[in-house]
């Protein structure tokens, strides 16, 4: 049996996430306290008792989801279940930062600050209303990419996320995405629908944010990860901190190759995927990609207890 620890991305956030972990485990509470201190504000209060719309803001959702993942990991470690159980770590978009924090590449404080910078930079890269994203269901990645190319017509339109065999996400200018929704349906997609996002992530329009992250990443200490990272833009493992720095910059405008990453891990013998943090979205995707694998979502004290007793 080989295990991968995987970390969720934006969209998994909910008010109250991680609160039960913090109440049950002092180690988990310490994670939220450290993130609050790093950011100079009580992000934990927003996560547990705040306004859902405010939590959904990219600059808040990204460090909040990372904090929740690290709190879940701390709870596991308190029960004697450590990262040494993992053959690989991986994360979906911002979850890649959580994976790297778990593997010791970044300190917790630096990860929180980087994700605050990343969230603000991604939001500021494109004026509100000028970009869009759309989910395409029922078309494989190659077909979705062809739709994007046809819809572009001089605008930006790219395949941004390969989530699973039947779910892909396009990103680009609003006009191009509007065209892509129509073209995807004509190409046989079961559904093609705009997503309620505030910016067109993982496409060329994010270049200003990539430039900002290159600057920010150049100012923090990075160590080689203790467990190999399966990088979003490579869909294979990497262990060199300098290479990871470059890949994190590329990731801002590049494709999140989640389906291919899971396929690659399964080909290396991974049979269990532990989703560390909020929600179960990755587990659903993984079950559609590696159908024979086992998925465990670990985001509550009950989840930790079930794993401990397994």
PDB file of C-alpha atoms in Angstrom, residues 44-309:
ATOM      1  CA  UNK A  44      -9.483  32.341  12.383  1.00  0.00           C
ATOM      2  CA  UNK A  45     -12.447  34.480  13.504  1.00  0.00           C
ATOM      3  CA  UNK A  46     -13.491  34.937   9.874  1.00  0.00           C
ATOM      4  CA  UNK A  47     -13.077  31.209   9.196  1.00  0.00           C
ATOM      5  CA  UNK A  48     -15.142  30.094  12.173  1.00  0.00           C
ATOM      6  CA  UNK A  49     -17.713  32.828  12.697  1.00  0.00           C
ATOM      7  CA  UNK A  50     -17.449  35.262   9.805  1.00  0.00           C
ATOM      8  CA  UNK A  51     -19.297  36.119   6.636  1.00  0.00           C
ATOM      9  CA  UNK A  52     -19.228  33.488   3.889  1.00  0.00           C
ATOM     10  CA  UNK A  53     -18.836  36.126   1.174  1.00  0.00           C
ATOM     11  CA  UNK A  54     -15.780  37.580   2.923  1.00  0.00           C
ATOM     12  CA  UNK A  55     -14.256  34.116   3.350  1.00  0.00           C
ATOM     13  CA  UNK A  56     -14.772  33.431  -0.349  1.00  0.00           C
ATOM     14  CA  UNK A  57     -12.603  36.420  -1.313  1.00  0.00           C
ATOM     15  CA  UNK A  58      -9.499  34.952  -2.898  1.00  0.00           C
ATOM     16  CA  UNK A  59      -7.111  36.741  -0.522  1.00  0.00           C
ATOM     17  CA  UNK A  60      -8.908  35.152   2.453  1.00  0.00           C
ATOM     18  CA  UNK A  61      -9.890  31.758   1.057  1.00  0.00           C
ATOM     19  CA  UNK A  62      -6.339  30.813   0.080  1.00  0.00           C
ATOM     20  CA  UNK A  63      -4.620  31.202   3.492  1.00  0.00           C
ATOM     21  CA  UNK A  64      -7.769  29.972   5.261  1.00  0.00           C
ATOM     22  CA  UNK A  65      -7.839  26.690   3.357  1.00  0.00           C
ATOM     23  CA  UNK A  66      -4.130  26.201   3.918  1.00  0.00           C
ATOM     24  CA  UNK A  67      -4.548  26.813   7.662  1.00  0.00           C
ATOM     25  CA  UNK A  68      -7.352  24.255   7.831  1.00  0.00           C
ATOM     26  CA  UNK A  69      -5.260  21.676   5.995  1.00  0.00           C
ATOM     27  CA  UNK A  70      -2.283  22.254   8.276  1.00  0.00           C
ATOM     28  CA  UNK A  71      -4.548  22.003  11.337  1.00  0.00           C
ATOM     29  CA  UNK A  72      -5.843  18.630  10.117  1.00  0.00           C
ATOM     30  CA  UNK A  73      -2.279  17.483   9.532  1.00  0.00           C
ATOM     31  CA  UNK A  74      -1.310  18.637  13.037  1.00  0.00           C
ATOM     32  CA  UNK A  75      -4.192  16.618  14.483  1.00  0.00           C
ATOM     33  CA  UNK A  76      -3.000  13.536  12.611  1.00  0.00           C
ATOM     34  CA  UNK A  77       0.524  14.058  13.870  1.00  0.00           C
ATOM     35  CA  UNK A  78      -0.783  14.416  17.426  1.00  0.00           C
ATOM     36  CA  UNK A  79      -2.206  10.915  17.045  1.00  0.00           C
ATOM     37  CA  UNK A  80       1.102   9.559  15.786  1.00  0.00           C
ATOM     38  CA  UNK A  81       0.176   9.621  12.094  1.00  0.00           C
ATOM     39  CA  UNK A  82       2.903  11.574  10.331  1.00  0.00           C
ATOM     40  CA  UNK A  83       3.909  12.675   6.857  1.00  0.00           C
ATOM     41  CA  UNK A  84       6.302   9.728   6.778  1.00  0.00           C
ATOM     42  CA  UNK A  85       3.262   7.681   5.747  1.00  0.00           C
ATOM     43  CA  UNK A  86       3.134   9.537   2.419  1.00  0.00           C
ATOM     44  CA  UNK A  87       4.971   8.552  -0.757  1.00  0.00           C
ATOM     45  CA  UNK A  88       3.957  11.851  -2.402  1.00  0.00           C
ATOM     46  CA  UNK A  89       2.233  15.130  -1.602  1.00  0.00           C
ATOM     47  CA  UNK A  90       0.144  17.106  -4.069  1.00  0.00           C
ATOM     48  CA  UNK A  91      -2.378  19.928  -3.985  1.00  0.00           C
ATOM     49  CA  UNK A  92      -4.941  21.477  -6.300  1.00  0.00           C
ATOM     50  CA  UNK A  93      -3.776  24.990  -7.240  1.00  0.00           C
ATOM     51  CA  UNK A  94      -3.373  26.806  -3.878  1.00  0.00           C
ATOM     52  CA  UNK A  95      -3.324  23.322  -2.300  1.00  0.00           C
ATOM     53  CA  UNK A  96       0.151  22.954  -3.753  1.00  0.00           C
ATOM     54  CA  UNK A  97       1.316  25.517  -1.189  1.00  0.00           C
ATOM     55  CA  UNK A  98      -0.334  23.473   1.577  1.00  0.00           C
ATOM     56  CA  UNK A  99       1.485  20.388   0.310  1.00  0.00           C
ATOM     57  CA  UNK A 100       4.786  22.240   0.348  1.00  0.00           C
ATOM     58  CA  UNK A 101       4.161  23.592   3.843  1.00  0.00           C
ATOM     59  CA  UNK A 102       3.407  20.052   5.014  1.00  0.00           C
ATOM     60  CA  UNK A 103       6.643  18.824   3.442  1.00  0.00           C
ATOM     61  CA  UNK A 104       8.718  21.569   5.059  1.00  0.00           C
ATOM     62  CA  UNK A 105       9.564  23.558   1.917  1.00  0.00           C
ATOM     63  CA  UNK A 106       7.950  26.680   3.406  1.00  0.00           C
ATOM     64  CA  UNK A 107       7.412  27.638   7.025  1.00  0.00           C
ATOM     65  CA  UNK A 108       3.778  27.968   8.095  1.00  0.00           C
ATOM     66  CA  UNK A 109       4.123  31.744   8.481  1.00  0.00           C
ATOM     67  CA  UNK A 110       5.712  32.172   5.047  1.00  0.00           C
ATOM     68  CA  UNK A 111       3.029  29.996   3.454  1.00  0.00           C
ATOM     69  CA  UNK A 112       0.269  32.135   4.952  1.00  0.00           C
ATOM     70  CA  UNK A 113       1.904  35.353   3.767  1.00  0.00           C
ATOM     71  CA  UNK A 114       2.609  33.950   0.291  1.00  0.00           C
ATOM     72  CA  UNK A 115      -1.008  32.892  -0.138  1.00  0.00           C
ATOM     73  CA  UNK A 116      -2.266  36.293   0.984  1.00  0.00           C
ATOM     74  CA  UNK A 117       0.001  37.878  -1.644  1.00  0.00           C
ATOM     75  CA  UNK A 118      -1.048  35.297  -4.239  1.00  0.00           C
ATOM     76  CA  UNK A 119      -4.746  35.822  -3.576  1.00  0.00           C
ATOM     77  CA  UNK A 120      -4.497  39.596  -3.832  1.00  0.00           C
ATOM     78  CA  UNK A 121      -2.291  39.455  -6.933  1.00  0.00           C
ATOM     79  CA  UNK A 122      -4.603  37.044  -8.744  1.00  0.00           C
ATOM     80  CA  UNK A 123      -7.623  39.189  -7.921  1.00  0.00           C
ATOM     81  CA  UNK A 124      -5.909  42.393  -9.058  1.00  0.00           C
ATOM     82  CA  UNK A 125      -4.502  40.967 -12.306  1.00  0.00           C
ATOM     83  CA  UNK A 126      -7.721  41.425 -14.296  1.00  0.00           C
ATOM     84  CA  UNK A 127     -10.447  44.071 -13.761  1.00  0.00           C
ATOM     85  CA  UNK A 128     -13.664  42.571 -12.414  1.00  0.00           C
ATOM     86  CA  UNK A 129     -15.976  41.569 -15.240  1.00  0.00           C
ATOM     87  CA  UNK A 130     -13.299  41.299 -17.924  1.00  0.00           C
ATOM     88  CA  UNK A 131     -12.389  37.663 -17.248  1.00  0.00           C
ATOM     89  CA  UNK A 132     -14.370  34.492 -16.663  1.00  0.00           C
ATOM     90  CA  UNK A 133     -14.124  30.735 -16.180  1.00  0.00           C
ATOM     91  CA  UNK A 134     -16.439  27.939 -17.239  1.00  0.00           C
ATOM     92  CA  UNK A 135     -16.773  24.281 -16.331  1.00  0.00           C
ATOM     93  CA  UNK A 136     -17.166  21.856 -19.224  1.00  0.00           C
ATOM     94  CA  UNK A 137     -18.696  18.507 -18.280  1.00  0.00           C
ATOM     95  CA  UNK A 138     -18.706  15.476 -20.525  1.00  0.00           C
ATOM     96  CA  UNK A 139     -15.828  16.412 -22.836  1.00  0.00           C
ATOM     97  CA  UNK A 140     -12.325  15.023 -22.477  1.00  0.00           C
ATOM     98  CA  UNK A 141      -9.398  17.409 -22.096  1.00  0.00           C
ATOM     99  CA  UNK A 142      -8.347  17.291 -25.768  1.00  0.00           C
ATOM    100  CA  UNK A 143     -11.853  18.187 -26.922  1.00  0.00           C
ATOM    101  CA  UNK A 144     -12.134  20.963 -24.333  1.00  0.00           C
ATOM    102  CA  UNK A 145      -8.795  22.356 -25.482  1.00  0.00           C
ATOM    103  CA  UNK A 146     -10.039  22.443 -29.075  1.00  0.00           C
ATOM    104  CA  UNK A 147     -13.132  24.331 -27.929  1.00  0.00           C
ATOM    105  CA  UNK A 148     -10.905  26.869 -26.169  1.00  0.00           C
ATOM    106  CA  UNK A 149      -8.763  27.367 -29.266  1.00  0.00           C
ATOM    107  CA  UNK A 150     -11.830  27.897 -31.466  1.00  0.00           C
ATOM    108  CA  UNK A 151     -13.446  30.272 -28.975  1.00  0.00           C
ATOM    109  CA  UNK A 152     -10.374  32.469 -28.516  1.00  0.00           C
ATOM    110  CA  UNK A 153     -10.690  34.493 -31.754  1.00  0.00           C
ATOM    111  CA  UNK A 154      -7.822  36.744 -30.715  1.00  0.00           C
ATOM    112  CA  UNK A 155      -8.793  36.788 -27.027  1.00  0.00           C
ATOM    113  CA  UNK A 156      -7.372  34.610 -24.254  1.00  0.00           C
ATOM    114  CA  UNK A 157      -9.141  31.280 -23.794  1.00  0.00           C
ATOM    115  CA  UNK A 158      -7.282  28.333 -22.283  1.00  0.00           C
ATOM    116  CA  UNK A 159      -7.831  24.965 -20.688  1.00  0.00           C
ATOM    117  CA  UNK A 160      -7.081  25.895 -17.053  1.00  0.00           C
ATOM    118  CA  UNK A 161      -7.912  22.762 -15.054  1.00  0.00           C
ATOM    119  CA  UNK A 162      -8.025  19.086 -16.005  1.00  0.00           C
ATOM    120  CA  UNK A 163      -9.981  17.930 -12.966  1.00  0.00           C
ATOM    121  CA  UNK A 164     -11.099  14.442 -13.942  1.00  0.00           C
ATOM    122  CA  UNK A 165     -11.940  12.538 -17.151  1.00  0.00           C
ATOM    123  CA  UNK A 166     -15.239  14.341 -17.666  1.00  0.00           C
ATOM    124  CA  UNK A 167     -14.668  17.688 -15.923  1.00  0.00           C
ATOM    125  CA  UNK A 168     -12.456  20.405 -17.359  1.00  0.00           C
ATOM    126  CA  UNK A 169     -12.353  24.146 -16.738  1.00  0.00           C
ATOM    127  CA  UNK A 170     -11.696  26.914 -19.258  1.00  0.00           C
ATOM    128  CA  UNK A 171     -10.393  30.368 -18.376  1.00  0.00           C
ATOM    129  CA  UNK A 172      -9.910  33.618 -20.253  1.00  0.00           C
ATOM    130  CA  UNK A 173     -11.583  36.820 -21.336  1.00  0.00           C
ATOM    131  CA  UNK A 174     -15.319  36.986 -20.725  1.00  0.00           C
ATOM    132  CA  UNK A 175     -16.192  37.264 -24.416  1.00  0.00           C
ATOM    133  CA  UNK A 176     -14.133  34.180 -25.266  1.00  0.00           C
ATOM    134  CA  UNK A 177     -15.576  32.149 -22.394  1.00  0.00           C
ATOM    135  CA  UNK A 178     -19.105  33.102 -23.460  1.00  0.00           C
ATOM    136  CA  UNK A 179     -18.280  31.766 -26.939  1.00  0.00           C
ATOM    137  CA  UNK A 180     -16.695  28.642 -25.442  1.00  0.00           C
ATOM    138  CA  UNK A 181     -19.836  27.783 -23.469  1.00  0.00           C
ATOM    139  CA  UNK A 182     -21.840  27.716 -26.706  1.00  0.00           C
ATOM    140  CA  UNK A 183     -19.175  25.843 -28.657  1.00  0.00           C
ATOM    141  CA  UNK A 184     -18.716  23.236 -25.924  1.00  0.00           C
ATOM    142  CA  UNK A 185     -22.399  22.357 -26.028  1.00  0.00           C
ATOM    143  CA  UNK A 186     -22.237  22.125 -29.815  1.00  0.00           C
ATOM    144  CA  UNK A 187     -19.232  19.796 -29.426  1.00  0.00           C
ATOM    145  CA  UNK A 188     -21.257  17.411 -27.289  1.00  0.00           C
ATOM    146  CA  UNK A 189     -20.609  18.566 -23.725  1.00  0.00           C
ATOM    147  CA  UNK A 190     -23.279  17.433 -21.279  1.00  0.00           C
ATOM    148  CA  UNK A 191     -23.058  20.813 -19.591  1.00  0.00           C
ATOM    149  CA  UNK A 192     -21.020  23.981 -20.003  1.00  0.00           C
ATOM    150  CA  UNK A 193     -21.592  26.689 -17.460  1.00  0.00           C
ATOM    151  CA  UNK A 194     -19.877  29.844 -16.235  1.00  0.00           C
ATOM    152  CA  UNK A 195     -18.350  29.558 -12.757  1.00  0.00           C
ATOM    153  CA  UNK A 196     -18.985  32.077  -9.947  1.00  0.00           C
ATOM    154  CA  UNK A 197     -15.337  33.158  -9.675  1.00  0.00           C
ATOM    155  CA  UNK A 198     -13.902  36.639  -9.297  1.00  0.00           C
ATOM    156  CA  UNK A 199     -11.040  36.287 -11.787  1.00  0.00           C
ATOM    157  CA  UNK A 200      -9.858  34.087 -14.693  1.00  0.00           C
ATOM    158  CA  UNK A 201      -7.325  31.893 -12.891  1.00  0.00           C
ATOM    159  CA  UNK A 202      -4.639  29.763 -14.580  1.00  0.00           C
ATOM    160  CA  UNK A 203      -4.510  31.529 -17.911  1.00  0.00           C
ATOM    161  CA  UNK A 204      -2.276  34.096 -19.609  1.00  0.00           C
ATOM    162  CA  UNK A 205      -4.311  36.980 -18.172  1.00  0.00           C
ATOM    163  CA  UNK A 206      -2.749  36.122 -14.798  1.00  0.00           C
ATOM    164  CA  UNK A 207       0.752  37.160 -15.935  1.00  0.00           C
ATOM    165  CA  UNK A 208       0.848  40.209 -13.591  1.00  0.00           C
ATOM    166  CA  UNK A 209       0.144  37.854 -10.689  1.00  0.00           C
ATOM    167  CA  UNK A 210       2.860  35.464 -11.870  1.00  0.00           C
ATOM    168  CA  UNK A 211       5.327  38.357 -11.887  1.00  0.00           C
ATOM    169  CA  UNK A 212       4.292  39.289  -8.345  1.00  0.00           C
ATOM    170  CA  UNK A 213       4.709  35.706  -7.153  1.00  0.00           C
ATOM    171  CA  UNK A 214       8.154  35.489  -8.739  1.00  0.00           C
ATOM    172  CA  UNK A 215       9.154  38.479  -6.639  1.00  0.00           C
ATOM    173  CA  UNK A 216       7.533  37.150  -3.441  1.00  0.00           C
ATOM    174  CA  UNK A 217       8.930  33.633  -3.820  1.00  0.00           C
ATOM    175  CA  UNK A 218      12.371  35.067  -4.386  1.00  0.00           C
ATOM    176  CA  UNK A 219      12.267  36.608  -0.914  1.00  0.00           C
ATOM    177  CA  UNK A 220      11.427  33.513   1.181  1.00  0.00           C
ATOM    178  CA  UNK A 221      13.542  30.599   2.300  1.00  0.00           C
ATOM    179  CA  UNK A 222      12.728  27.339   0.539  1.00  0.00           C
ATOM    180  CA  UNK A 223      13.963  23.866   1.440  1.00  0.00           C
ATOM    181  CA  UNK A 224      13.771  20.677  -0.591  1.00  0.00           C
ATOM    182  CA  UNK A 225      10.517  18.911   0.376  1.00  0.00           C
ATOM    183  CA  UNK A 226      10.799  15.968   2.759  1.00  0.00           C
ATOM    184  CA  UNK A 227       8.331  14.099   0.519  1.00  0.00           C
ATOM    185  CA  UNK A 228       8.299  14.443  -3.299  1.00  0.00           C
ATOM    186  CA  UNK A 229       5.789  16.970  -4.631  1.00  0.00           C
ATOM    187  CA  UNK A 230       3.681  16.039  -7.646  1.00  0.00           C
ATOM    188  CA  UNK A 231       3.533  19.465  -9.267  1.00  0.00           C
ATOM    189  CA  UNK A 232       0.386  20.783 -10.955  1.00  0.00           C
ATOM    190  CA  UNK A 233       2.059  21.903 -14.160  1.00  0.00           C
ATOM    191  CA  UNK A 234       4.315  18.832 -14.514  1.00  0.00           C
ATOM    192  CA  UNK A 235       2.026  16.009 -13.327  1.00  0.00           C
ATOM    193  CA  UNK A 236       5.101  14.224 -11.991  1.00  0.00           C
ATOM    194  CA  UNK A 237       7.290  14.473  -8.917  1.00  0.00           C
ATOM    195  CA  UNK A 238       9.921  17.085  -8.133  1.00  0.00           C
ATOM    196  CA  UNK A 239      12.159  17.442  -5.085  1.00  0.00           C
ATOM    197  CA  UNK A 240      14.405  20.422  -5.864  1.00  0.00           C
ATOM    198  CA  UNK A 241      13.402  23.678  -4.138  1.00  0.00           C
ATOM    199  CA  UNK A 242      14.766  25.911  -6.898  1.00  0.00           C
ATOM    200  CA  UNK A 243      12.790  24.003  -9.528  1.00  0.00           C
ATOM    201  CA  UNK A 244       9.676  24.145  -7.349  1.00  0.00           C
ATOM    202  CA  UNK A 245      10.029  27.935  -7.099  1.00  0.00           C
ATOM    203  CA  UNK A 246       9.939  28.205 -10.905  1.00  0.00           C
ATOM    204  CA  UNK A 247       6.987  25.820 -11.151  1.00  0.00           C
ATOM    205  CA  UNK A 248       4.958  27.820  -8.624  1.00  0.00           C
ATOM    206  CA  UNK A 249       5.412  30.909 -10.768  1.00  0.00           C
ATOM    207  CA  UNK A 250       4.458  28.961 -13.897  1.00  0.00           C
ATOM    208  CA  UNK A 251       1.421  27.547 -12.089  1.00  0.00           C
ATOM    209  CA  UNK A 252      -0.244  30.992 -11.859  1.00  0.00           C
ATOM    210  CA  UNK A 253      -0.754  31.138 -15.632  1.00  0.00           C
ATOM    211  CA  UNK A 254      -0.401  27.406 -16.316  1.00  0.00           C
ATOM    212  CA  UNK A 255      -2.712  24.434 -16.319  1.00  0.00           C
ATOM    213  CA  UNK A 256      -3.624  22.504 -13.195  1.00  0.00           C
ATOM    214  CA  UNK A 257      -3.103  18.963 -14.486  1.00  0.00           C
ATOM    215  CA  UNK A 258      -4.933  17.243 -11.661  1.00  0.00           C
ATOM    216  CA  UNK A 259      -6.253  14.266 -13.621  1.00  0.00           C
ATOM    217  CA  UNK A 260      -2.813  13.541 -15.050  1.00  0.00           C
ATOM    218  CA  UNK A 261      -1.199  14.002 -11.636  1.00  0.00           C
ATOM    219  CA  UNK A 262      -3.496  11.413 -10.050  1.00  0.00           C
ATOM    220  CA  UNK A 263      -2.934   9.023 -12.962  1.00  0.00           C
ATOM    221  CA  UNK A 264       0.823   9.465 -12.529  1.00  0.00           C
ATOM    222  CA  UNK A 265       0.655   8.745  -8.792  1.00  0.00           C
ATOM    223  CA  UNK A 266      -1.489   5.672  -9.374  1.00  0.00           C
ATOM    224  CA  UNK A 267       1.061   4.448 -11.938  1.00  0.00           C
ATOM    225  CA  UNK A 268       3.753   4.790  -9.255  1.00  0.00           C
ATOM    226  CA  UNK A 269       1.777   2.446  -7.018  1.00  0.00           C
ATOM    227  CA  UNK A 270      -0.306   4.863  -4.950  1.00  0.00           C
ATOM    228  CA  UNK A 271      -3.447   3.051  -3.836  1.00  0.00           C
ATOM    229  CA  UNK A 272      -4.714   5.453  -1.126  1.00  0.00           C
ATOM    230  CA  UNK A 273      -5.281   9.190  -1.309  1.00  0.00           C
ATOM    231  CA  UNK A 274      -5.768  11.119   1.931  1.00  0.00           C
ATOM    232  CA  UNK A 275      -7.461  14.484   1.364  1.00  0.00           C
ATOM    233  CA  UNK A 276      -6.175  16.682   4.190  1.00  0.00           C
ATOM    234  CA  UNK A 277      -8.366  19.673   5.045  1.00  0.00           C
ATOM    235  CA  UNK A 278     -11.757  21.060   4.085  1.00  0.00           C
ATOM    236  CA  UNK A 279     -14.323  19.196   2.030  1.00  0.00           C
ATOM    237  CA  UNK A 280     -14.241  16.124  -0.173  1.00  0.00           C
ATOM    238  CA  UNK A 281     -13.991  17.600  -3.671  1.00  0.00           C
ATOM    239  CA  UNK A 282     -10.643  16.020  -4.482  1.00  0.00           C
ATOM    240  CA  UNK A 283     -11.811  12.619  -3.275  1.00  0.00           C
ATOM    241  CA  UNK A 284     -14.692  12.776  -5.746  1.00  0.00           C
ATOM    242  CA  UNK A 285     -12.358  13.637  -8.598  1.00  0.00           C
ATOM    243  CA  UNK A 286      -9.863  10.937  -7.621  1.00  0.00           C
ATOM    244  CA  UNK A 287     -12.546   8.253  -7.541  1.00  0.00           C
ATOM    245  CA  UNK A 288     -13.407   9.140 -11.137  1.00  0.00           C
ATOM    246  CA  UNK A 289      -9.739   9.028 -12.182  1.00  0.00           C
ATOM    247  CA  UNK A 290      -8.232   6.098 -10.248  1.00  0.00           C
ATOM    248  CA  UNK A 291     -11.297   3.961  -9.775  1.00  0.00           C
ATOM    249  CA  UNK A 292      -9.567   1.225  -7.783  1.00  0.00           C
ATOM    250  CA  UNK A 293      -8.033   3.598  -5.244  1.00  0.00           C
ATOM    251  CA  UNK A 294      -9.205   4.291  -1.696  1.00  0.00           C
ATOM    252  CA  UNK A 295      -9.928   7.893  -0.685  1.00  0.00           C
ATOM    253  CA  UNK A 296     -10.104   9.276   2.839  1.00  0.00           C
ATOM    254  CA  UNK A 297     -11.156  12.863   3.592  1.00  0.00           C
ATOM    255  CA  UNK A 298      -9.630  14.108   6.845  1.00  0.00           C
ATOM    256  CA  UNK A 299     -11.041  17.393   8.083  1.00  0.00           C
ATOM    257  CA  UNK A 300     -12.736  16.689  11.424  1.00  0.00           C
ATOM    258  CA  UNK A 301     -11.821  15.026  14.734  1.00  0.00           C
ATOM    259  CA  UNK A 302     -14.073  12.142  13.726  1.00  0.00           C
ATOM    260  CA  UNK A 303     -12.098  11.670  10.512  1.00  0.00           C
ATOM    261  CA  UNK A 304      -8.863  11.607  12.496  1.00  0.00           C
ATOM    262  CA  UNK A 305     -10.307   9.089  14.965  1.00  0.00           C
ATOM    263  CA  UNK A 306     -11.540   6.836  12.156  1.00  0.00           C
ATOM    264  CA  UNK A 307      -8.076   6.806  10.619  1.00  0.00           C
ATOM    265  CA  UNK A 308      -6.423   6.165  13.973  1.00  0.00           C
ATOM    266  CA  UNK A 309      -8.706   3.212  14.613  1.00  0.00           C
TER     267      UNK A 309
END
